[in-house]
PDB file of C-alpha atoms in Angstrom:
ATOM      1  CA  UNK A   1     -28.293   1.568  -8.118  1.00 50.00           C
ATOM      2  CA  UNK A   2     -25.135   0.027  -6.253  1.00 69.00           C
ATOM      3  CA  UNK A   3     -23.314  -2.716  -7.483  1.00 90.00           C
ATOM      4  CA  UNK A   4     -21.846  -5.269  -5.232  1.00 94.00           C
ATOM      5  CA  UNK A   5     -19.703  -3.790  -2.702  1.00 95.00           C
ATOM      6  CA  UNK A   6     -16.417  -5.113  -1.546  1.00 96.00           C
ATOM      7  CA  UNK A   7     -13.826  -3.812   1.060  1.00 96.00           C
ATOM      8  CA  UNK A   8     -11.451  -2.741   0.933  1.00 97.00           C
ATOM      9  CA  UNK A   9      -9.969  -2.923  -2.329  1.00 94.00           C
ATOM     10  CA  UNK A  10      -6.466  -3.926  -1.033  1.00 96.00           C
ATOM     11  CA  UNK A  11      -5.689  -5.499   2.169  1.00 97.00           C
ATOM     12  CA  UNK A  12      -1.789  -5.905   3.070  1.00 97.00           C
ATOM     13  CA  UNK A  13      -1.503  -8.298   6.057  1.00 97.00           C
ATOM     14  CA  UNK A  14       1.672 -10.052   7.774  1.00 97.00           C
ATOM     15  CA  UNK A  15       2.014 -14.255   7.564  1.00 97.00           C
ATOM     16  CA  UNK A  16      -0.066 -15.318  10.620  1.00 97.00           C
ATOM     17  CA  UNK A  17      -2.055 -12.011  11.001  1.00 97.00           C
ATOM     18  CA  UNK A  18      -5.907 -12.547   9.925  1.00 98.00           C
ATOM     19  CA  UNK A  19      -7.811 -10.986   7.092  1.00 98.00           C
ATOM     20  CA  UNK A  20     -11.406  -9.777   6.772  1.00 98.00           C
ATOM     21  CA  UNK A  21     -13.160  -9.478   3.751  1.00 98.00           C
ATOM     22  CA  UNK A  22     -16.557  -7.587   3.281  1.00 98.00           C
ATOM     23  CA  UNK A  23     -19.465  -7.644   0.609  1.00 97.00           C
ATOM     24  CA  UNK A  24     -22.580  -6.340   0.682  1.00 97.00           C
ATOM     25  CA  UNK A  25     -24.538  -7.599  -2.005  1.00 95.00           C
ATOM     26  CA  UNK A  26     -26.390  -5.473  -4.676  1.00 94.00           C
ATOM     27  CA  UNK A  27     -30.379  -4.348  -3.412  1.00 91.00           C
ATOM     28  CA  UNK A  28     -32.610  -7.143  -3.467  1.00 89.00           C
ATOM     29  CA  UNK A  29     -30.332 -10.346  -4.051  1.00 91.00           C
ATOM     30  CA  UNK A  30     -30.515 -12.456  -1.082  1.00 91.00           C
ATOM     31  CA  UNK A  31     -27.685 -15.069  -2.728  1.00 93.00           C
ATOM     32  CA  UNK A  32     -23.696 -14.289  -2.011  1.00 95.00           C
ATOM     33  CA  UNK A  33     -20.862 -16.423  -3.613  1.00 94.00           C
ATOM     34  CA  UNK A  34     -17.221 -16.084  -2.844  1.00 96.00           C
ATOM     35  CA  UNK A  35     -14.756 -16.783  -5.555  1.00 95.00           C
ATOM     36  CA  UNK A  36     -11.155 -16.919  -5.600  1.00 95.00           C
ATOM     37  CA  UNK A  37      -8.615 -15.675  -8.418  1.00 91.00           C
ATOM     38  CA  UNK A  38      -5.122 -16.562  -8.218  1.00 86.00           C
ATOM     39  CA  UNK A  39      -2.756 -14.819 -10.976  1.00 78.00           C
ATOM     40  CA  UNK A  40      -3.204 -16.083 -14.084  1.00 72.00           C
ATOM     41  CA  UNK A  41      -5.568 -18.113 -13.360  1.00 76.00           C
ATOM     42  CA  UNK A  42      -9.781 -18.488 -13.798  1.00 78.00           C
ATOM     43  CA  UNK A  43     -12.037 -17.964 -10.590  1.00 86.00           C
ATOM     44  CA  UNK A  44     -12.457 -20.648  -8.057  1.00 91.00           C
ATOM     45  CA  UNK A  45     -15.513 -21.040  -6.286  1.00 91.00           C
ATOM     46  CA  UNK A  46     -15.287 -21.113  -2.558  1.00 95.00           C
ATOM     47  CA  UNK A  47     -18.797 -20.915  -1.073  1.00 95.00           C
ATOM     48  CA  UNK A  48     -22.545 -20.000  -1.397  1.00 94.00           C
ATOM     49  CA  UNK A  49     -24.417 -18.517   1.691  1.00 94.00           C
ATOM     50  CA  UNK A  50     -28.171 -17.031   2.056  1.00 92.00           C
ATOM     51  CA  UNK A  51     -28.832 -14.909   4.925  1.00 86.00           C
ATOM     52  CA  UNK A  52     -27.503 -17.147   8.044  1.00 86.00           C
ATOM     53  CA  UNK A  53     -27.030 -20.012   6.005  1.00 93.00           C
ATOM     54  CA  UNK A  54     -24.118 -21.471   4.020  1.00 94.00           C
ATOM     55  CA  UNK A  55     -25.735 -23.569   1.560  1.00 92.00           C
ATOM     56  CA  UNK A  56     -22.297 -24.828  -0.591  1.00 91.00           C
ATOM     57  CA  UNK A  57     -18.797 -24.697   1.054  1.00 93.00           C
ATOM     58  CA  UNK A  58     -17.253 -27.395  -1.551  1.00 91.00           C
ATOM     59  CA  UNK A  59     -14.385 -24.887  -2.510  1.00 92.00           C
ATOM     60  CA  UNK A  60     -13.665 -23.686   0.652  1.00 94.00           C
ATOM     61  CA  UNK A  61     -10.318 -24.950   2.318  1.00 94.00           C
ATOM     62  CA  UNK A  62     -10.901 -27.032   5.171  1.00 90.00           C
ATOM     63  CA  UNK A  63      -8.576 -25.037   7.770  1.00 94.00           C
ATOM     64  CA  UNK A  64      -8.220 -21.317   8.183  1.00 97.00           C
ATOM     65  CA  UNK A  65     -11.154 -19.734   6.617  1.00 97.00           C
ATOM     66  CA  UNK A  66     -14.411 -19.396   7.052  1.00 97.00           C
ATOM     67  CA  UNK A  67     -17.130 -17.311   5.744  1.00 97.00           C
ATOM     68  CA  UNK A  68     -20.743 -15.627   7.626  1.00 96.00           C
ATOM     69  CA  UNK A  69     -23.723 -13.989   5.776  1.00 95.00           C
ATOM     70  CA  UNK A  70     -25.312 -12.507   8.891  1.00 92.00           C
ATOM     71  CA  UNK A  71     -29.084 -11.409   9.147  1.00 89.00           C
ATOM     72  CA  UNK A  72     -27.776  -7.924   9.408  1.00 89.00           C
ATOM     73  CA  UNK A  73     -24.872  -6.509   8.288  1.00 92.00           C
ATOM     74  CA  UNK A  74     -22.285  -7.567   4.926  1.00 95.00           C
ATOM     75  CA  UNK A  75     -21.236 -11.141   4.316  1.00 97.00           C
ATOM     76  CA  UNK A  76     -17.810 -11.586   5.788  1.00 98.00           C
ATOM     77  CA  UNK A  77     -14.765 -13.766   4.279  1.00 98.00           C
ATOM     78  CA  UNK A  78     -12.490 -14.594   7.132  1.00 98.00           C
ATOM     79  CA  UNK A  79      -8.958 -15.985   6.622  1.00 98.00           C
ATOM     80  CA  UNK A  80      -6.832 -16.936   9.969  1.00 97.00           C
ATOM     81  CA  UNK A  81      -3.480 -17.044  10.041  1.00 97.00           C
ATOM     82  CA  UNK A  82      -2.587 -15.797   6.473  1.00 97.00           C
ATOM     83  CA  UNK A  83       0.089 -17.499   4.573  1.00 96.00           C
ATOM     84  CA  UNK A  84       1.742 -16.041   1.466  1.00 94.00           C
ATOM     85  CA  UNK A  85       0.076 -19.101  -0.646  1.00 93.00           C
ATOM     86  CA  UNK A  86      -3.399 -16.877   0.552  1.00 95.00           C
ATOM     87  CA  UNK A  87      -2.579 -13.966  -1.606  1.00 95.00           C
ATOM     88  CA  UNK A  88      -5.219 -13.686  -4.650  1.00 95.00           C
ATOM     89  CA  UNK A  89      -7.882 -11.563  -5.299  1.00 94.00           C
ATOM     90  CA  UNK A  90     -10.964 -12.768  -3.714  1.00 96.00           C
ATOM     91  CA  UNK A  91     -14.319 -11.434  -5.540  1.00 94.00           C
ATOM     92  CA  UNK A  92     -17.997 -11.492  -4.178  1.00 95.00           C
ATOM     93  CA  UNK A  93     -20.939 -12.080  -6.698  1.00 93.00           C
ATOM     94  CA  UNK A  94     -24.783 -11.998  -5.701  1.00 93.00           C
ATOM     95  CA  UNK A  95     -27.702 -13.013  -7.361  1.00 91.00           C
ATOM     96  CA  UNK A  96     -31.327 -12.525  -6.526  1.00 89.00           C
ATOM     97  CA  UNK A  97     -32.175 -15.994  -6.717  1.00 83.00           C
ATOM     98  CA  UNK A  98     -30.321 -19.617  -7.980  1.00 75.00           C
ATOM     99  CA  UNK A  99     -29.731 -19.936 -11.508  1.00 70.00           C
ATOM    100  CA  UNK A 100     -29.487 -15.935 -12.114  1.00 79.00           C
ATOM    101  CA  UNK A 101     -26.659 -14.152 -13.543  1.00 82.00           C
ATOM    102  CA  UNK A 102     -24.314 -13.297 -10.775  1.00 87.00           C
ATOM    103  CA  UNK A 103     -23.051  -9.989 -10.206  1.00 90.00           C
ATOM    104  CA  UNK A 104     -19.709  -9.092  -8.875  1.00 90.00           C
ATOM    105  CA  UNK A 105     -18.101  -6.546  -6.925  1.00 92.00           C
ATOM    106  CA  UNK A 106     -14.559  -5.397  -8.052  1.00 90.00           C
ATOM    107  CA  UNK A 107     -12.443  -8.001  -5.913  1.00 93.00           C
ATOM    108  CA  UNK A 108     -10.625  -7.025  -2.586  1.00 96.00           C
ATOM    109  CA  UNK A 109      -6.881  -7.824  -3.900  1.00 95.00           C
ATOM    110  CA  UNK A 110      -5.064  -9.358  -0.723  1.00 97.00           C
ATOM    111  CA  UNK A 111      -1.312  -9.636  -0.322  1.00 96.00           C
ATOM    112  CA  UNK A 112       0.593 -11.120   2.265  1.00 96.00           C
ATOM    113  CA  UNK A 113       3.741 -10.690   3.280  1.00 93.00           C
TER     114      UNK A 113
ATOM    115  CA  UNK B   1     -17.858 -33.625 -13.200  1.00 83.00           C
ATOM    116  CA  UNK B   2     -18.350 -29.614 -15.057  1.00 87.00           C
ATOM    117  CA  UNK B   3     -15.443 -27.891 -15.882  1.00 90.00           C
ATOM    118  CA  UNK B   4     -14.552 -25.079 -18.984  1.00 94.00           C
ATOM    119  CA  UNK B   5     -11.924 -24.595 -21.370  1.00 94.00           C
ATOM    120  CA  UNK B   6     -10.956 -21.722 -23.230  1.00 92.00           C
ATOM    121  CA  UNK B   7      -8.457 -20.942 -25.667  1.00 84.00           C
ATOM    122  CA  UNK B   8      -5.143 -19.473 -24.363  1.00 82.00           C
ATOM    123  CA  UNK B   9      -4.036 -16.157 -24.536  1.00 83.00           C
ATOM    124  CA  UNK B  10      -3.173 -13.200 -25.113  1.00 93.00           C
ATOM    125  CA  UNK B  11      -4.935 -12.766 -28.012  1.00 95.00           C
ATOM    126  CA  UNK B  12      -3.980  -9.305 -30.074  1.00 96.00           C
ATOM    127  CA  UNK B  13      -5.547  -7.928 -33.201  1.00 97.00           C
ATOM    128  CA  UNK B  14      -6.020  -4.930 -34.849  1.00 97.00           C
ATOM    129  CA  UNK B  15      -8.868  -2.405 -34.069  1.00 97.00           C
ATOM    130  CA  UNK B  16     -12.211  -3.600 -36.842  1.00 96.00           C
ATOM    131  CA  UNK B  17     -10.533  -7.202 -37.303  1.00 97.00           C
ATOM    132  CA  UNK B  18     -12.799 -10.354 -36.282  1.00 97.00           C
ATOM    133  CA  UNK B  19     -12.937 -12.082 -32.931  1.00 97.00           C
ATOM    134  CA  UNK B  20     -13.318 -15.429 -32.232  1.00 97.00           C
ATOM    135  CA  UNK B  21     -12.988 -16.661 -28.326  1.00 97.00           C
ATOM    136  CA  UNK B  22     -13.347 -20.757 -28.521  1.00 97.00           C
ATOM    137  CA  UNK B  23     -14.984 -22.071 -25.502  1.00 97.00           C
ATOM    138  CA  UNK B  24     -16.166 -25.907 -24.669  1.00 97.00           C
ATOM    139  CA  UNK B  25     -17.233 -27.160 -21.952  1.00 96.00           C
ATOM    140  CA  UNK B  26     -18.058 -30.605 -20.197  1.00 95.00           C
ATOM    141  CA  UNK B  27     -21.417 -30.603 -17.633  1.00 92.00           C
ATOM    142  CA  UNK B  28     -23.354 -32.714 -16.373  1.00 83.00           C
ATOM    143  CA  UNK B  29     -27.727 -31.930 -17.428  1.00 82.00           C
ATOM    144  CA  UNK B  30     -28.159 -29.092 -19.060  1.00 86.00           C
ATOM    145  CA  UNK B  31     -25.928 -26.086 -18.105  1.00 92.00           C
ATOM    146  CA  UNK B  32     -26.618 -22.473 -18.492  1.00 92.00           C
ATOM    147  CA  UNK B  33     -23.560 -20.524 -20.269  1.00 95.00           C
ATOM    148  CA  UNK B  34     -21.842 -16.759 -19.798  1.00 94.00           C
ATOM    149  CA  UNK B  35     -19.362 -15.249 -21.298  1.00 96.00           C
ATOM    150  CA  UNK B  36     -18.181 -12.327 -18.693  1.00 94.00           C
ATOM    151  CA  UNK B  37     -15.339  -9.659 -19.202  1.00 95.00           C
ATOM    152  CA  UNK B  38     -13.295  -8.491 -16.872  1.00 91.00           C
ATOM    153  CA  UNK B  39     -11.435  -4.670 -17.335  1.00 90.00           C
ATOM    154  CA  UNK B  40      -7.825  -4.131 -15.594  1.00 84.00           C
ATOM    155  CA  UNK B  41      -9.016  -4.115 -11.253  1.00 80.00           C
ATOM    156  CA  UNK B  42     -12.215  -4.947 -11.535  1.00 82.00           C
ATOM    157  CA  UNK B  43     -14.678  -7.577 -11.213  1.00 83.00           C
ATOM    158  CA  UNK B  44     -16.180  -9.102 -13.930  1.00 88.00           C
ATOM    159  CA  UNK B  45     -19.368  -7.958 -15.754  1.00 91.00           C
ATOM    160  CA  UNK B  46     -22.125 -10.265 -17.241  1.00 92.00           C
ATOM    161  CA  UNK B  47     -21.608  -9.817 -21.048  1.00 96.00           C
ATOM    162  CA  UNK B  48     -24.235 -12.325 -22.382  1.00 96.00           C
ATOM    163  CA  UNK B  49     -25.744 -15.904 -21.530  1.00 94.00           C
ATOM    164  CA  UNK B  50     -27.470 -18.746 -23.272  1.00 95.00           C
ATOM    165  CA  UNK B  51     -29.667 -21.021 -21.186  1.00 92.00           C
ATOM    166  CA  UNK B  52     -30.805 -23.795 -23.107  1.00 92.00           C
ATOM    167  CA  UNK B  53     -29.399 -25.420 -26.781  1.00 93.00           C
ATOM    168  CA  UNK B  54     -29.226 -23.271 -30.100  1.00 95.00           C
ATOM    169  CA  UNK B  55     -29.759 -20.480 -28.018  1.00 96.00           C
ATOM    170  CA  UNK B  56     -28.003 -17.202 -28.918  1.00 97.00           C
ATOM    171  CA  UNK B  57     -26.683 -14.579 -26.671  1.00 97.00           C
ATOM    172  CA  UNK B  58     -25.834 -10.944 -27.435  1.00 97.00           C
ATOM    173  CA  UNK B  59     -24.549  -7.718 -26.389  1.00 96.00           C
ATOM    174  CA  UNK B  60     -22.602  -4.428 -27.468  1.00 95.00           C
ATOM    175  CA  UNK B  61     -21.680  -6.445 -30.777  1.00 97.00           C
ATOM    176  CA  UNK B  62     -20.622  -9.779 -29.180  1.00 98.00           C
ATOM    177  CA  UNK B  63     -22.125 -13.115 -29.761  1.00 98.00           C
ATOM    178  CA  UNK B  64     -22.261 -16.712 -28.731  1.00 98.00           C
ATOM    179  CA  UNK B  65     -24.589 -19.651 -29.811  1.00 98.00           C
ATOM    180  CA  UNK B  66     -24.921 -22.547 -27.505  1.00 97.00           C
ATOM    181  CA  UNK B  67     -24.160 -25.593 -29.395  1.00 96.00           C
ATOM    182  CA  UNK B  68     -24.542 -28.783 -27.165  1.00 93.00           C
ATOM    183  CA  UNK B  69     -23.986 -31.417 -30.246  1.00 94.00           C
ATOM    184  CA  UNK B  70     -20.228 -29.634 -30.268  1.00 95.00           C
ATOM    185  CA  UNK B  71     -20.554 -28.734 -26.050  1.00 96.00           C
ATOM    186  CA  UNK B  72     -19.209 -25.215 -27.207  1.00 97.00           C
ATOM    187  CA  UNK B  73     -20.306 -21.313 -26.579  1.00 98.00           C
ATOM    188  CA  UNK B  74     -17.606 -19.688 -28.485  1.00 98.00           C
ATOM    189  CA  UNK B  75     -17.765 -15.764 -28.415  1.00 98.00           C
ATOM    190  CA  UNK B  76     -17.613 -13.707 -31.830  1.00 98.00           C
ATOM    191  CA  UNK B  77     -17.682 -10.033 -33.103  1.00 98.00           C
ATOM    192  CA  UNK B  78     -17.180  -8.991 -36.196  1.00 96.00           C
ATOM    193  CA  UNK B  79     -15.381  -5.799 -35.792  1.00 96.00           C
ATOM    194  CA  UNK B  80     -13.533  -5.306 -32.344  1.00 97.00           C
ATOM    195  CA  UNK B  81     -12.581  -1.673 -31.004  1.00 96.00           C
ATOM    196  CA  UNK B  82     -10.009  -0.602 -28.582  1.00 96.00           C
ATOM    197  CA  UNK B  83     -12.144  -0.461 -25.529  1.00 95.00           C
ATOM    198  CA  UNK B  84     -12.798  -4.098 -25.991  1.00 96.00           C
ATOM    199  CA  UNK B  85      -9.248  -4.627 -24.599  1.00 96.00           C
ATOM    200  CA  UNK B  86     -10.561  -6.797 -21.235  1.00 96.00           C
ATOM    201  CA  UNK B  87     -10.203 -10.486 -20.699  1.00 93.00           C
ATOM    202  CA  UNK B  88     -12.626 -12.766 -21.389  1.00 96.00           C
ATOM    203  CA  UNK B  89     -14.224 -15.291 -18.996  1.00 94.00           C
ATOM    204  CA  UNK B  90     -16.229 -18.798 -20.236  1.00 95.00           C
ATOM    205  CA  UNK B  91     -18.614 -19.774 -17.696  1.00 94.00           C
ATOM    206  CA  UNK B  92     -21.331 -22.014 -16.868  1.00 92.00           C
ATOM    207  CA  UNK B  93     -23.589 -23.398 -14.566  1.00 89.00           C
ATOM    208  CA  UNK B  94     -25.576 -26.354 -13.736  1.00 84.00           C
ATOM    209  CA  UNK B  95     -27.137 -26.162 -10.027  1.00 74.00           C
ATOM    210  CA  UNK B  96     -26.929 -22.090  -9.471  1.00 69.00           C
ATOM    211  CA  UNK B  97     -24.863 -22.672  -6.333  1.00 73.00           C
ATOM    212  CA  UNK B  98     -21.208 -22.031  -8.355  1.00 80.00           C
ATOM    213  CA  UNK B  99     -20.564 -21.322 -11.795  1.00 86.00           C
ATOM    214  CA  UNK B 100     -17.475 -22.815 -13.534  1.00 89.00           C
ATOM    215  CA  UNK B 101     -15.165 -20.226 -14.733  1.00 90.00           C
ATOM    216  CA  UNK B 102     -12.486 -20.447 -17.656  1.00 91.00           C
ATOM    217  CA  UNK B 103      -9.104 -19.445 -17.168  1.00 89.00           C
ATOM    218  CA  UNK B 104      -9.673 -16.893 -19.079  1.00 91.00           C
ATOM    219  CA  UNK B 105      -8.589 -15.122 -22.376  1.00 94.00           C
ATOM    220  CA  UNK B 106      -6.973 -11.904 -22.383  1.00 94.00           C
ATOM    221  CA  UNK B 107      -7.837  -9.148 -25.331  1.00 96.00           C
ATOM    222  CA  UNK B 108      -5.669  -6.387 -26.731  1.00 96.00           C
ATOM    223  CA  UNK B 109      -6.704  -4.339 -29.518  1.00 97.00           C
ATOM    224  CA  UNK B 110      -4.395  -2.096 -31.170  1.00 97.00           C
ATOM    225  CA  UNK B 111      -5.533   1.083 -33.447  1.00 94.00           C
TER     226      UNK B 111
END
């Protein structure tokens, strides 16, 4: 019974260089959240997608990322044009429906240099 | 607006002392509440949830009570063992679309 999946676990990239992120959500939930976790600090939500659809990007920033929850395939978190400010650890949660507990993968920790 | 405060860390104690985690909160409706913990690089992991007022949630010895007259969910146990050593997330949420996290309180229990 997998969990959410995220990968990879650490991603090193280069100011300006881009950064993918992958999930694939647990069997079943249909629901993907990104969150954000800067050190020392409490997650940020950054969006909600469905399959195709983003239903809530309230917390995402308005320039340089962008996220996709494709028919097929993993959800994707895409950052362009890192900056050092980007580095966090970025966790994916997924949920079968709304208003379910959401269950998270173990983060993809991204650095930039 | 919905938002969550916790109490600040670290917290330490001493392996069978009592935890208390204080946790209030500010929402608009009628919120549904976590607590998750999160173990040194990893995710976090659903520890219990209340869903509507006087509610109590539980699991693996923890506890929290959803109190709306005090907008609180503080998280108890009454005898805390090493391997609780994680922090502690406060969460809640109204629509389903995002939770509100805490900032989190961070756990260490010494033998």
């Amino acid at each position: 019974n997998a969990g959410v999946m995220q990968n990879p676990r650490h991603l090193v990239r280069r100011r300006g260089q881009e950064a993918r992120l992958r999930c694939s959500p647990m069997k079943g939930h249909s629901h993907v959240y990104w969150y954000r976790q800067l050190p020392e600090e409490g997650l940020k939500f950054m969006v909600y997608l469905q399959k195709e659809n983003i239903i809530d990007e309230s917390g995402m920033p308005k320039e340089r990322f962008s996220a996709e929850f494709p028919k097929e395939g993993p959800s994707i978190l895409r950052i362009q044009q890192v900056v050092r400010g980007d580095s966090a650890a970025y966790f994916c949660a997924s949920s079968p429906s709304q208003n379910q507990p959401q269950h998270f993968g173990d983060g993809t920790r991204l650095s930039i240099l | 607006g919905n938002s969550v405060t916790q109490m600040e860390g670290p917290v330490t104690l001493s392996e069978e002392a009592f935890l208390t985690i204080n946790c209030t909160y500010t929402a608009t409706g009628y919120p549904s509440l976590f607590w998750y913990v999160q173990y040194p690089g990893e995710g976090l992991q659903l520890l219990l949830k209340a869903t509507k007022a006087d509610d109590k949630g539980s699991n693996k010895g923890f506890e929290a009570t959803y109190r709306k007259e005090t907008t609180s969910f503080h998280l108890e146990k009454g005898s805390v063992q090493v391997s609780d050593s994680a922090v502690y997330f406060c969460a809640l949420t109204n629509t389903g679309n995002q939770f509100y996290f805490g900032t989190g309180t961070s756990l260490t229990v010494i033998p």
